[in-house]
Amino acid sequence: MEGKIVVVTSGKGGVGKTTVTASLGAALALQGKRVAVVDMDIGLRNLDVVMGLENRIIFNIVDVVQGKCKLKQATIKDRRINNLYLIPASQSDEKDTIKPENMKWLCNKLKKEFDFTLLDCPAGIEQGFKNSIEAADEAIVVCMPEISSVRDADRVIGLLYSRSITPKLIVNRIIPKMVERGDMLSHQDVVDVLSIELLGLVETDENIVVSANTGLPVVMQKDSKAGKSFIEIAMRMNGHPDLPIEDPTAPRSLWKKLSGKISRKSKVQIS
Amino acid sequence: MSDQVNPPVRLKGVGDRLWITFDATLPLEELKKEINRPFERLNQLAINARIILDAGEQGADATIINELGGYLKEKFHVGKVTGPPEKPQQDETHKRAGDLSNAWHNHRSEALIIAGRVRSGQKIQAEKHLVIMGDLNPGAEAIAGGDIIILGTLLGTAIAGQPDNESAIIMAMDFRPTQIQIGGLAAAGDASTGNKGKTPEFAKIEQNKIMVMDYNTENPFKRLAWPEVR
Ligand SMILES: Nc1ncnc2c1ncn2[C@@H]1O[C@H](COP(=O)(O)OP(=O)(O)OP(=O)(O)O)[C@@H](O)[C@H]1O
Ligand SMILES: [Mg+2]
């Protein structure tokens, strides 16, 4: 069976796409899947640093597309996690070196090798975004509980729907105390406006900063709340779609997925 | 002189017809020249269109209508050409005497009705009225020649009565717009004043200002004694 191409996108920059890509990639691989994470941010690569693999890069995605190397040569194996591979971006090329048709070709190859290919999309809705969604089967929209992030996520969701991709939502960087005080949008406010399926809620967690510096994935850190959320999100992507979502703003309560079906006793007949 | 303000030939879409008002005092050749202008702009839209030639109050004799009609058919391939329909000599009471369920048969009103969520960066435009069964998100825009009615939450920008219909209204079940415009007036929304959907609200122009009111208590149409076409 062919694997899935999942694009991780947000519109707005700095909301956690790279963090989500690296963490979900690690979690899915730990759950036994073969996973590739691809840095689509040509010219501003980042994913390699977050994963602690920057010193191993020889070839990159642009080299593959331009035929300068084989896909295998640009695929870097993770140091700690089996089955996890990185395809780095190029640091020096222009943003539009890669064309959508290149991505179709590349993703077709990746699908045959990997169960999940996660594309770390650059911010914005320009060429890098267009390339990233060209061959995607699924999309994850990352949004922070913040008005400008919601606005950009909404724009991106519209663009994804126009390409017949149904996106799912991760609300990242929730600070429960601020939500309780009413100083931050709640995830419910975000879901109300975006009205797409919620895949998970991730708190702001210091461990993520530590992880970005040490390269130890947050999903491997004991007692990391964000790590736990990412493990659960990976499970929802990986055969357990109904795993309840924990609401960080109301400890111990679960945000159950309700079926939303109301049955009526009888239909009104108009004669 | 009045024809400096009013061009001698005017064209208006009425239902599925094109209604041409013209000044029958002009010589035929000049009329032909004037009538070219709007029809050239219409291009192939004129093909097979039903045309009504209306000389207004003064009226025109059948030969002019025949003459102009023939010209339009030949040059722009329009469909059937007739003079204006006889004005029904009905007054209001007479009209109302009819069965209410039949009273609408002669009316045409265009509304664009869409269902679903309109997202940031998306723009919906309607010639006349616009009904959205869904929400208008922040960053989305709805533009209408007539009213805008949102059976859901209005968070984006709603622009009604374009370009100059100041009697248009904007209504939403949950009225929290970023900005609204009616005709030539604009008003900025204020996130802190919305009542979060407790009651439907609507905006209309009153004394040259946009006012927002509770639809349940201030419904402006409640006071209309007899239903009329919007
Ligand atoms: N849940 C979180 N808790 C704490 N810090 C976080 C969290 N998510 C992301 N961050 C931090 O926020 C910053 C931006 O995150 P990241 O680089 O993943 O965003 P991005 O969307 O990929 O940005 P860009 O648009 O620049 O590519 C990083 O410093 C990251 O460590
Ligand atoms: Mg990034």
CSV table of C-alpha atoms in Angstrom, one decimal, chain A residues 56-154:
chain,number,residue,atom,x,y,z
A,56,ARG,CA,25.2,15.3,8.3
A,57,ILE,CA,23.7,17.1,5.3
A,58,ILE,CA,25.5,16.5,2.1
A,59,PHE,CA,22.8,16.6,-0.5
A,60,ASN,CA,19.4,18.3,-0.2
A,61,ILE,CA,16.0,18.3,-1.9
A,62,VAL,CA,17.0,20.7,-4.6
A,63,ASP,CA,19.9,18.4,-5.6
A,64,VAL,CA,17.4,15.5,-5.9
A,65,VAL,CA,15.0,17.5,-8.0
A,66,GLN,CA,17.8,18.7,-10.2
A,67,GLY,CA,19.1,15.2,-10.7
A,68,LYS,CA,22.4,16.0,-9.0
A,69,CYS,CA,21.9,13.0,-6.6
A,70,LYS,CA,19.6,10.1,-5.9
A,71,LEU,CA,16.7,10.5,-3.4
A,72,LYS,CA,18.5,7.9,-1.2
A,73,GLN,CA,21.6,10.1,-1.1
A,74,ALA,CA,19.7,13.1,0.3
A,75,THR,CA,17.8,11.1,2.8
A,76,ILE,CA,19.4,11.3,6.3
A,77,LYS,CA,18.6,8.7,8.9
A,78,ASP,CA,17.8,10.0,12.4
A,79,ARG,CA,20.4,9.4,15.1
A,80,ARG,CA,18.1,8.0,17.7
A,81,ILE,CA,14.9,6.8,16.1
A,82,ASN,CA,14.8,4.0,13.6
A,83,ASN,CA,12.5,4.5,10.6
A,84,LEU,CA,12.8,8.3,10.8
A,85,TYR,CA,14.4,10.1,7.9
A,86,LEU,CA,15.0,13.7,7.0
A,87,ILE,CA,15.2,15.3,3.6
A,88,PRO,CA,16.7,18.7,4.2
A,89,ALA,CA,16.1,21.9,2.3
A,90,SER,CA,18.8,23.7,0.5
A,91,GLN,CA,20.1,26.7,2.3
A,92,SER,CA,21.4,28.7,-0.6
A,93,ASP,CA,18.9,28.3,-3.5
A,94,GLU,CA,16.1,30.7,-4.4
A,95,LYS,CA,12.6,29.9,-3.1
A,96,ASP,CA,11.2,29.0,-6.6
A,97,THR,CA,13.9,26.6,-7.6
A,98,ILE,CA,11.4,23.8,-7.1
A,99,LYS,CA,8.2,23.7,-9.2
A,100,PRO,CA,5.0,21.9,-8.4
A,101,GLU,CA,5.6,19.2,-11.0
A,102,ASN,CA,8.9,18.4,-9.3
A,103,MET,CA,7.0,17.9,-6.1
A,104,LYS,CA,4.6,15.5,-7.8
A,105,TRP,CA,7.4,13.4,-9.0
A,106,LEU,CA,9.2,13.4,-5.7
A,107,CYS,CA,6.2,12.6,-3.6
A,108,ASN,CA,5.3,9.7,-5.9
A,109,LYS,CA,8.7,8.3,-5.1
A,110,LEU,CA,8.4,9.0,-1.3
A,111,LYS,CA,5.0,7.4,-1.1
A,112,LYS,CA,6.5,4.1,-2.3
A,113,GLU,CA,9.2,4.2,0.4
A,114,PHE,CA,7.4,5.7,3.5
A,115,ASP,CA,4.2,5.2,5.4
A,116,PHE,CA,4.1,8.9,6.2
A,117,THR,CA,5.8,11.8,4.5
A,118,LEU,CA,5.4,15.0,6.5
A,119,LEU,CA,6.1,18.2,4.6
A,120,ASP,CA,7.2,21.1,6.7
A,121,CYS,CA,5.7,24.0,4.7
A,122,PRO,CA,7.3,27.5,4.8
A,123,ALA,CA,5.2,30.4,6.1
A,124,GLY,CA,3.1,32.3,3.6
A,125,ILE,CA,1.0,31.2,0.7
A,126,GLU,CA,3.6,31.7,-2.1
A,127,GLN,CA,5.6,29.2,-4.1
A,128,GLY,CA,6.8,27.1,-1.2
A,129,PHE,CA,3.3,26.7,0.0
A,130,LYS,CA,2.0,25.9,-3.5
A,131,ASN,CA,4.8,23.3,-3.9
A,132,SER,CA,4.0,21.7,-0.6
A,133,ILE,CA,0.2,21.3,-1.2
A,134,GLU,CA,0.7,20.2,-4.8
A,135,ALA,CA,1.1,16.5,-4.0
A,136,ALA,CA,-0.4,16.4,-0.5
A,137,ASP,CA,-3.1,13.8,0.4
A,138,GLU,CA,-3.8,15.4,3.8
A,139,ALA,CA,-3.1,18.6,5.6
A,140,ILE,CA,-2.5,19.6,9.2
A,141,VAL,CA,-3.1,23.3,9.9
A,142,VAL,CA,-1.2,24.6,12.9
A,143,CYS,CA,-2.7,27.6,14.6
A,144,MET,CA,-1.9,29.5,17.8
A,145,PRO,CA,-4.7,30.9,19.9
A,146,GLU,CA,-4.2,34.4,18.6
A,147,ILE,CA,-6.3,36.4,16.2
A,148,SER,CA,-3.7,36.9,13.5
A,149,SER,CA,-2.8,33.3,13.5
A,150,VAL,CA,-6.5,32.3,13.2
A,151,ARG,CA,-6.9,34.7,10.3
A,152,ASP,CA,-4.0,33.3,8.4
A,153,ALA,CA,-5.0,29.7,9.2
A,154,ASP,CA,-8.5,30.4,7.9
